[in-house]
mmCIF file of C-alpha atoms in Angstrom:
data_model
loop_
_atom_site.group_PDB
_atom_site.id
_atom_site.type_symbol
_atom_site.label_atom_id
_atom_site.label_comp_id
_atom_site.label_asym_id
_atom_site.label_seq_id
_atom_site.Cartn_x
_atom_site.Cartn_y
_atom_site.Cartn_z
ATOM 1 C CA MET V 1 -23.043 2.064 -6.093
ATOM 2 C CA LYS V 2 -22.931 4.591 -3.019
ATOM 3 C CA ASN V 3 -25.294 7.149 -2.475
ATOM 4 C CA HIS V 4 -23.774 10.599 -2.864
ATOM 5 C CA VAL V 5 -24.883 12.367 0.379
ATOM 6 C CA GLN V 6 -23.564 15.987 0.586
ATOM 7 C CA PRO V 7 -20.571 15.700 2.730
ATOM 8 C CA VAL V 8 -19.230 18.566 5.233
ATOM 9 C CA PHE V 9 -15.671 17.969 4.364
ATOM 10 C CA ILE V 10 -14.198 16.488 1.117
ATOM 11 C CA ASP V 11 -12.178 13.268 0.739
ATOM 12 C CA PRO V 12 -8.383 14.291 0.834
ATOM 13 C CA THR V 13 -7.465 11.050 -0.918
ATOM 14 C CA THR V 14 -9.404 11.783 -4.169
ATOM 15 C CA ASP V 15 -7.569 13.604 -6.988
ATOM 16 C CA GLU V 16 -9.383 16.818 -6.508
ATOM 17 C CA GLY V 17 -9.357 16.743 -2.641
ATOM 18 C CA PHE V 18 -5.469 16.071 -2.835
ATOM 19 C CA LYS V 19 -5.061 18.711 -5.053
ATOM 20 C CA ARG V 20 -6.952 21.298 -2.929
ATOM 21 C CA LEU V 21 -5.611 20.549 0.371
ATOM 22 C CA PHE V 22 -1.859 19.966 -0.451
ATOM 23 C CA GLY V 23 -1.926 22.401 -3.372
ATOM 24 C CA ASP V 24 -1.885 24.905 -0.475
ATOM 25 C CA LYS V 25 1.581 25.577 0.320
ATOM 26 C CA VAL V 26 1.248 26.377 3.872
ATOM 27 C CA ASN V 27 -0.671 23.109 4.329
ATOM 28 C CA LEU V 28 2.153 20.917 2.565
ATOM 29 C CA ILE V 29 4.597 22.536 4.569
ATOM 30 C CA ASN V 30 2.945 21.640 7.875
ATOM 31 C CA PHE V 31 2.081 18.213 6.610
ATOM 32 C CA LEU V 32 5.707 17.358 5.455
ATOM 33 C CA ASN V 33 7.112 18.559 8.786
ATOM 34 C CA ILE V 34 4.914 16.338 10.573
ATOM 35 C CA ILE V 35 5.634 13.180 8.552
ATOM 36 C CA PHE V 36 9.528 13.874 8.657
ATOM 37 C CA ARG V 37 9.192 13.800 12.389
ATOM 38 C CA GLY V 38 11.852 16.241 12.961
ATOM 39 C CA ARG V 39 14.262 14.695 10.732
ATOM 40 C CA LYS V 40 14.142 17.476 8.273
ATOM 41 C CA ILE V 41 12.820 20.950 9.049
ATOM 42 C CA ILE V 42 11.065 22.479 5.888
ATOM 43 C CA THR V 43 11.085 26.115 5.751
ATOM 44 C CA ASP V 44 9.698 26.801 2.250
ATOM 45 C CA LEU V 45 8.890 24.675 -1.010
ATOM 46 C CA THR V 46 8.524 25.466 -4.887
ATOM 47 C CA TYR V 47 5.966 23.305 -7.022
ATOM 48 C CA ARG V 48 7.492 22.329 -10.125
ATOM 49 C CA ASP V 49 4.939 21.309 -12.738
ATOM 50 C CA THR V 50 2.141 21.609 -10.070
ATOM 51 C CA GLU V 51 -0.271 19.191 -11.527
ATOM 52 C CA ARG V 52 1.337 16.574 -13.579
ATOM 53 C CA ILE V 53 -1.708 14.663 -14.175
ATOM 54 C CA GLY V 54 -2.047 11.400 -15.853
ATOM 55 C CA ALA V 55 1.539 10.214 -16.202
ATOM 56 C CA THR V 56 1.040 8.208 -19.480
ATOM 57 C CA GLU V 57 -1.148 5.294 -18.453
ATOM 58 C CA GLU V 58 -2.175 7.006 -14.982
ATOM 59 C CA ILE V 59 -5.014 8.937 -16.252
ATOM 60 C CA GLY V 60 -6.340 10.956 -13.170
ATOM 61 C CA LYS V 61 -3.415 10.631 -10.889
ATOM 62 C CA VAL V 62 -2.006 13.875 -9.384
ATOM 63 C CA ILE V 63 1.629 14.183 -8.693
ATOM 64 C CA PHE V 64 3.207 17.135 -6.783
ATOM 65 C CA ASP V 65 6.852 17.694 -7.824
ATOM 66 C CA LEU V 66 8.530 19.911 -5.180
ATOM 67 C CA VAL V 67 11.723 21.540 -4.479
ATOM 68 C CA VAL V 68 12.002 21.961 -0.644
ATOM 69 C CA GLN V 69 14.126 24.217 1.269
ATOM 70 C CA LEU V 70 15.356 22.981 4.766
ATOM 71 C CA SER V 71 16.409 25.137 7.574
ATOM 72 C CA THR V 72 20.034 24.035 6.819
ATOM 73 C CA GLY V 73 19.758 25.862 3.826
ATOM 74 C CA GLU V 74 19.874 22.759 1.628
ATOM 75 C CA GLU V 75 17.298 21.725 -1.114
ATOM 76 C CA ILE V 76 15.819 18.424 -1.639
ATOM 77 C CA ILE V 77 13.411 17.118 -4.048
ATOM 78 C CA ILE V 78 10.047 15.507 -3.110
ATOM 79 C CA GLU V 79 7.430 13.704 -5.149
ATOM 80 C CA MET V 80 4.075 13.507 -3.563
ATOM 81 C CA GLN V 81 1.159 11.488 -4.765
ATOM 82 C CA THR V 82 -1.774 9.077 -4.200
ATOM 83 C CA SER V 83 -1.083 5.853 -6.002
ATOM 84 C CA ILE V 84 -2.775 2.737 -7.416
ATOM 85 C CA GLN V 85 -2.123 -0.760 -6.313
ATOM 86 C CA THR V 86 -0.396 -2.227 -9.236
ATOM 87 C CA ASN V 87 3.439 -2.686 -9.081
ATOM 88 C CA LEU V 88 3.577 -0.153 -6.178
ATOM 89 C CA LYS V 89 7.302 -0.457 -5.229
ATOM 90 C CA GLN V 90 8.478 -0.744 -8.764
ATOM 91 C CA ARG V 91 6.624 2.256 -10.065
ATOM 92 C CA MET V 92 7.716 4.503 -7.060
ATOM 93 C CA LEU V 93 11.360 3.462 -7.732
ATOM 94 C CA TYR V 94 11.073 4.142 -11.231
ATOM 95 C CA TYR V 95 9.773 7.590 -10.555
ATOM 96 C CA ALA V 96 12.526 8.445 -7.998
ATOM 97 C CA SER V 97 15.212 7.232 -10.318
ATOM 98 C CA LYS V 98 13.742 9.449 -13.171
ATOM 99 C CA VAL V 99 13.898 12.342 -10.814
ATOM 100 C CA ILE V 100 17.579 11.764 -9.931
ATOM 101 C CA SER V 101 18.547 11.103 -13.532
ATOM 102 C CA ASP V 102 16.693 14.459 -14.602
ATOM 103 C CA THR V 103 18.835 16.460 -12.350
ATOM 104 C CA ALA V 104 22.147 15.220 -14.118
ATOM 105 C CA PRO V 105 23.873 17.449 -16.731
ATOM 106 C CA LYS V 106 24.043 16.371 -20.406
ATOM 107 C CA GLY V 107 27.681 16.275 -20.318
ATOM 108 C CA ASN V 108 30.975 16.998 -18.222
ATOM 109 C CA ARG V 109 29.477 14.664 -15.480
ATOM 110 C CA LYS V 110 33.198 14.289 -13.969
ATOM 111 C CA SER V 111 33.169 17.998 -12.909
ATOM 112 C CA TRP V 112 29.631 17.802 -11.785
ATOM 113 C CA GLY V 113 30.917 14.822 -9.364
ATOM 114 C CA TYR V 114 27.469 13.028 -9.171
ATOM 115 C CA ALA V 115 26.143 15.806 -6.783
ATOM 116 C CA ILE V 116 22.702 14.029 -6.484
ATOM 117 C CA PRO V 117 20.308 15.918 -4.510
ATOM 118 C CA GLU V 118 18.229 14.119 -1.750
ATOM 119 C CA VAL V 119 15.137 12.635 -3.344
ATOM 120 C CA TYR V 120 12.067 11.479 -1.242
ATOM 121 C CA THR V 121 8.860 9.882 -2.630
ATOM 122 C CA ILE V 122 5.843 10.362 -0.409
ATOM 123 C CA VAL V 123 2.705 8.177 -1.221
ATOM 124 C CA LEU V 124 -0.907 8.043 0.106
ATOM 125 C CA MET V 125 -1.961 4.741 -0.178
ATOM 126 C CA ASP V 126 -5.728 4.539 -0.034
ATOM 127 C CA GLY V 127 -7.872 1.389 0.036
ATOM 128 C CA PHE V 128 -5.012 -1.192 -0.321
ATOM 129 C CA HIS V 129 -2.321 -2.766 1.597
ATOM 130 C CA MET V 130 1.529 -2.714 1.071
ATOM 131 C CA PRO V 131 2.927 -5.725 -0.892
ATOM 132 C CA GLY V 132 4.418 -8.142 1.305
ATOM 133 C CA GLY V 133 3.499 -5.977 4.341
ATOM 134 C CA ASP V 134 1.932 -6.735 7.783
ATOM 135 C CA ARG V 135 -1.603 -5.369 8.520
ATOM 136 C CA SER V 136 -0.537 -3.258 11.627
ATOM 137 C CA THR V 137 2.073 -0.849 10.274
ATOM 138 C CA TYR V 138 0.631 2.127 8.737
ATOM 139 C CA PHE V 139 3.614 4.387 8.310
ATOM 140 C CA HIS V 140 6.712 3.145 6.226
ATOM 141 C CA ASP V 141 9.834 5.491 6.171
ATOM 142 C CA THR V 142 12.139 3.620 4.280
ATOM 143 C CA CYS V 143 15.705 4.240 2.688
ATOM 144 C CA LEU V 144 18.738 2.245 1.559
ATOM 145 C CA CYS V 145 20.207 0.293 4.432
ATOM 146 C CA ASN V 146 22.576 -2.593 5.171
ATOM 147 C CA ARG V 147 20.521 -6.013 5.118
ATOM 148 C CA ASP V 148 22.391 -7.416 7.794
ATOM 149 C CA SER V 149 23.248 -4.557 10.360
ATOM 150 C CA GLY V 150 20.368 -2.315 9.422
ATOM 151 C CA LYS V 151 22.646 0.329 9.442
ATOM 152 C CA ILE V 152 21.643 3.149 6.858
ATOM 153 C CA PHE V 153 23.674 2.917 3.774
ATOM 154 C CA TYR V 154 22.429 6.004 1.934
ATOM 155 C CA GLU V 155 19.837 8.505 3.389
ATOM 156 C CA GLY V 156 19.112 10.510 0.423
ATOM 157 C CA LEU V 157 16.702 8.231 -1.578
ATOM 158 C CA GLY V 158 13.697 7.776 0.680
ATOM 159 C CA PHE V 159 10.269 6.358 0.169
ATOM 160 C CA ILE V 160 7.527 7.404 2.731
ATOM 161 C CA TYR V 161 4.286 5.336 2.410
ATOM 162 C CA LEU V 162 1.172 6.139 4.495
ATOM 163 C CA GLU V 163 -0.909 2.988 4.454
ATOM 164 C CA ILE V 164 -4.128 4.551 5.608
ATOM 165 C CA ILE V 165 -6.172 1.525 5.303
ATOM 166 C CA ASN V 166 -4.119 0.076 8.449
ATOM 167 C CA PHE V 167 -4.778 2.990 10.760
ATOM 168 C CA VAL V 168 -7.719 1.878 12.934
ATOM 169 C CA LYS V 169 -7.136 4.181 16.066
ATOM 170 C CA SER V 170 -10.350 6.146 17.425
ATOM 171 C CA GLU V 171 -10.191 9.821 18.253
ATOM 172 C CA ALA V 172 -9.365 9.011 21.780
ATOM 173 C CA GLU V 173 -6.426 6.635 20.824
ATOM 174 C CA VAL V 174 -4.639 9.082 18.859
ATOM 175 C CA GLU V 175 -1.262 9.757 20.413
ATOM 176 C CA ASP V 176 0.636 12.348 18.320
ATOM 177 C CA GLU V 177 0.697 14.544 15.363
ATOM 178 C CA LEU V 178 1.516 11.772 13.065
ATOM 179 C CA ASP V 179 -1.426 9.850 14.218
ATOM 180 C CA LYS V 180 -3.739 13.327 13.667
ATOM 181 C CA VAL V 181 -2.440 13.392 10.085
ATOM 182 C CA PHE V 182 -3.817 9.661 9.490
ATOM 183 C CA PHE V 183 -6.857 10.167 11.525
ATOM 184 C CA MET V 184 -7.639 13.217 9.128
ATOM 185 C CA LEU V 185 -6.999 11.502 5.942
ATOM 186 C CA LYS V 186 -8.690 8.430 6.740
ATOM 187 C CA ASN V 187 -11.984 10.015 8.426
ATOM 188 C CA MET V 188 -12.260 13.631 6.957
ATOM 189 C CA SER V 189 -14.864 12.806 4.322
ATOM 190 C CA THR V 190 -17.297 11.244 7.031
ATOM 191 C CA LEU V 191 -16.856 13.865 9.794
ATOM 192 C CA LYS V 192 -19.581 16.335 10.609
ATOM 193 C CA THR V 193 -17.627 18.743 12.741
ATOM 194 C CA LEU V 194 -13.890 19.493 13.328
ATOM 195 C CA PRO V 195 -12.691 16.821 15.895
ATOM 196 C CA ARG V 196 -11.392 17.929 19.268
ATOM 197 C CA ILE V 197 -7.874 16.762 18.716
ATOM 198 C CA MET V 198 -7.788 18.967 15.542
ATOM 199 C CA LYS V 199 -8.192 22.259 17.188
ATOM 200 C CA SER V 200 -4.655 23.523 16.384
ATOM 201 C CA ALA V 201 -4.165 26.038 13.729
ATOM 202 C CA VAL V 202 -2.248 23.596 11.516
ATOM 203 C CA PHE V 203 -5.424 21.078 11.391
ATOM 204 C CA GLN V 204 -7.895 24.044 11.362
ATOM 205 C CA ARG V 205 -6.557 25.244 8.076
ATOM 206 C CA PHE V 206 -6.942 21.797 6.407
ATOM 207 C CA PHE V 207 -10.559 21.631 7.525
ATOM 208 C CA GLN V 208 -11.282 25.085 6.458
ATOM 209 C CA LEU V 209 -10.040 24.162 2.885
ATOM 210 C CA ALA V 210 -11.707 20.924 3.026
ATOM 211 C CA SER V 211 -15.317 22.534 3.640
ATOM 212 C CA TYR V 212 -17.326 21.010 0.834
ATOM 213 C CA ALA V 213 -19.912 24.327 1.190
ATOM 214 C CA LYS V 214 -17.041 26.484 0.500
ATOM 215 C CA LEU V 215 -16.380 25.046 -2.938
ATOM 216 C CA THR V 216 -17.599 26.737 -6.057
ATOM 217 C CA LYS V 217 -20.056 25.158 -8.240
ATOM 218 C CA GLU V 218 -17.184 24.300 -10.697
ATOM 219 C CA GLU V 219 -15.047 23.066 -7.855
ATOM 220 C CA ARG V 220 -18.012 20.836 -6.556
ATOM 221 C CA THR V 221 -18.638 19.414 -10.025
ATOM 222 C CA MET V 222 -14.881 18.482 -10.415
ATOM 223 C CA TYR V 223 -15.008 17.013 -6.846
ATOM 224 C CA ASP V 224 -17.944 14.932 -7.535
ATOM 225 C CA ILE V 225 -16.395 13.463 -10.755
ATOM 226 C CA SER V 226 -13.198 12.846 -8.776
ATOM 227 C CA LEU V 227 -15.060 10.952 -6.043
ATOM 228 C CA LYS V 228 -16.901 8.904 -8.404
ATOM 229 C CA ARG V 229 -13.895 7.766 -10.212
ATOM 230 C CA LYS V 230 -12.403 6.834 -6.679
ATOM 231 C CA TRP V 231 -15.514 4.752 -6.089
ATOM 232 C CA ASP V 232 -15.328 3.271 -9.416
ATOM 233 C CA ALA V 233 -11.824 2.136 -8.856
ATOM 234 C CA GLU V 234 -12.556 0.852 -5.448
ATOM 235 C CA ALA V 235 -15.417 -1.483 -6.856
ATOM 236 C CA VAL V 236 -13.169 -2.694 -9.543
ATOM 237 C CA ARG V 237 -10.572 -3.555 -6.767
ATOM 238 C CA MET V 238 -13.119 -5.261 -4.609
ATOM 239 C CA TYR V 239 -14.394 -7.180 -7.384
ATOM 240 C CA GLN V 240 -10.663 -8.181 -8.366
ATOM 241 C CA GLU V 241 -9.905 -9.152 -4.730
ATOM 242 C CA GLY V 242 -13.148 -11.147 -4.633
ATOM 243 C CA LEU V 243 -12.098 -13.099 -7.552
ATOM 244 C CA GLU V 244 -8.812 -13.895 -5.984
ATOM 245 C CA ASN V 245 -10.360 -14.893 -2.891
ATOM 246 C CA GLN V 246 -12.573 -17.195 -4.809
ATOM 247 C CA LEU V 247 -9.677 -18.746 -6.876
ATOM 248 C CA GLU V 248 -7.700 -19.159 -3.470
ATOM 249 C CA GLY V 249 -10.692 -21.082 -2.018
ATOM 250 C CA LEU V 250 -10.911 -23.257 -5.038
ATOM 251 C CA GLY V 251 -7.388 -23.896 -4.788
ATOM 252 C CA LYS V 252 -7.521 -25.182 -1.524
ATOM 253 C CA GLN V 253 -10.635 -27.276 -2.419
ATOM 254 C CA LEU V 254 -8.629 -28.585 -5.323
ATOM 255 C CA GLN V 255 -5.636 -29.403 -2.981
ATOM 256 C CA GLU V 256 -8.056 -31.168 -0.595
ATOM 257 C CA ALA V 257 -9.484 -33.276 -3.332
ATOM 258 C CA LYS V 258 -6.070 -34.285 -4.644
ATOM 259 C CA ARG V 259 -5.069 -35.432 -1.019
ATOM 260 C CA ALA V 260 -8.541 -37.387 -0.810
ATOM 261 C CA VAL V 261 -7.629 -39.091 -4.232
ATOM 262 C CA VAL V 262 -4.277 -40.025 -2.944
ATOM 263 C CA ILE V 263 -5.387 -41.391 0.312
ATOM 264 C CA ALA V 264 -8.265 -43.355 -1.637
ATOM 265 C CA LYS V 265 -5.665 -44.802 -3.993
ATOM 266 C CA ALA V 266 -3.258 -45.892 -1.205
ATOM 267 C CA GLU V 267 -6.225 -47.306 0.803
ATOM 268 C CA GLY V 268 -7.278 -49.339 -2.288
ATOM 269 C CA GLU V 269 -3.901 -50.562 -3.102
ATOM 270 C CA HIS V 270 -3.449 -51.660 0.291
ATOM 271 C CA LYS V 271 -6.606 -53.415 0.410
ATOM 272 C CA LYS V 272 -5.656 -55.224 -2.846
ATOM 273 C CA ALA V 273 -2.212 -56.237 -1.216
ATOM 274 C CA ILE V 274 -3.919 -57.776 1.728
ATOM 275 C CA GLU V 275 -6.467 -59.834 -0.870
ATOM 276 C CA THR V 276 -3.320 -60.984 -2.619
ATOM 277 C CA ALA V 277 -1.301 -61.706 0.400
ATOM 278 C CA LEU V 278 -4.023 -64.011 1.607
ATOM 279 C CA LYS V 279 -4.150 -65.889 -1.747
ATOM 280 C CA LEU V 280 -0.458 -66.392 -1.370
ATOM 281 C CA LYS V 281 -0.653 -67.741 2.258
ATOM 282 C CA LYS V 282 -3.306 -70.363 1.021
ATOM 283 C CA MET V 283 -0.558 -71.306 -1.608
ATOM 284 C CA ALA V 284 1.822 -71.959 1.466
ATOM 285 C CA LEU V 285 4.482 -69.246 0.348
ATOM 286 C CA SER V 286 6.711 -68.041 3.005
ATOM 287 C CA VAL V 287 6.111 -64.791 4.886
ATOM 288 C CA GLU V 288 9.227 -63.346 3.291
ATOM 289 C CA GLN V 289 8.168 -64.127 -0.298
ATOM 290 C CA ILE V 290 4.550 -62.809 0.394
ATOM 291 C CA ALA V 291 6.164 -59.359 1.769
ATOM 292 C CA GLU V 292 8.380 -59.096 -1.261
ATOM 293 C CA ALA V 293 5.370 -59.892 -3.569
ATOM 294 C CA THR V 294 2.788 -57.471 -1.870
ATOM 295 C CA GLY V 295 4.926 -54.834 -0.096
ATOM 296 C CA LEU V 296 3.318 -55.495 3.049
ATOM 297 C CA THR V 297 5.508 -55.793 6.264
ATOM 298 C CA ILE V 298 5.995 -59.457 7.799
ATOM 299 C CA ASP V 299 4.092 -58.217 10.795
ATOM 300 C CA GLU V 300 1.079 -57.243 8.640
ATOM 301 C CA ILE V 301 1.300 -60.770 7.065
ATOM 302 C CA GLU V 302 1.551 -62.603 9.996
ATOM 303 C CA LYS V 303 -1.594 -61.253 11.350
ATOM 304 C CA LEU V 304 -3.690 -62.120 8.310
ATOM 305 C CA LYS V 305 -6.374 -64.706 8.914
#
């Protein structure tokens, strides 16, 4: 288990760190405007069920359920959370579908006209890879699109995944505000000072809230428990991955062993065929008859001495 050295900044991917940083309205608006990259301009938001913790089997997971106001006057719904690895895509689709269905009236849907609000699910993926993804993409902004043309079919159901494990840029390699978000999420808990690239008011606010020294005694206790829970989950995941790697290695060894058996069997049968052919040649059978009896080619039989 990791030694718990008092950090300068908390880990934003723990439940308590996530709640502290993104439970701040100004922080969350700034974060959302960065990851929407100008496609949506968010001016205000309301937390609905601010901490929906432990959705049945997901004990300890924090989900922010948000009504978001845009600069156009429209409202959209956003669910934002960290997530565990199991059935990631299916689970996020389920959550988004439930949000949509919950907005429907109980009756008179004809007059409602299926006026579905735009719904976005935002997921901070910590410590594991996107199922079926590559190891170079760290920001996934997806919606419904035409499979052949790639043209957007429906914009209003979106999934934004931040695959933190794939972000490997150093501070000097950070290119834009989105990169800064990833650098912060991945490195905040190990940093000793505010990075040079984070001097703007937006990121200073994040780091001020993330100061471990500014937590109350109760907040530190809750954070430490949350951090231990994350470490325990990480240890379990690493153990499972180790088992999977071992099984994969054993599978490859088994395939090699099977191939060796097949080769050995084929070589043994070929050797027996040659021995049989030699005996038949001594019995003065024709080359054609020997070939039919042994499965050897006429050329092989003619070369036998």
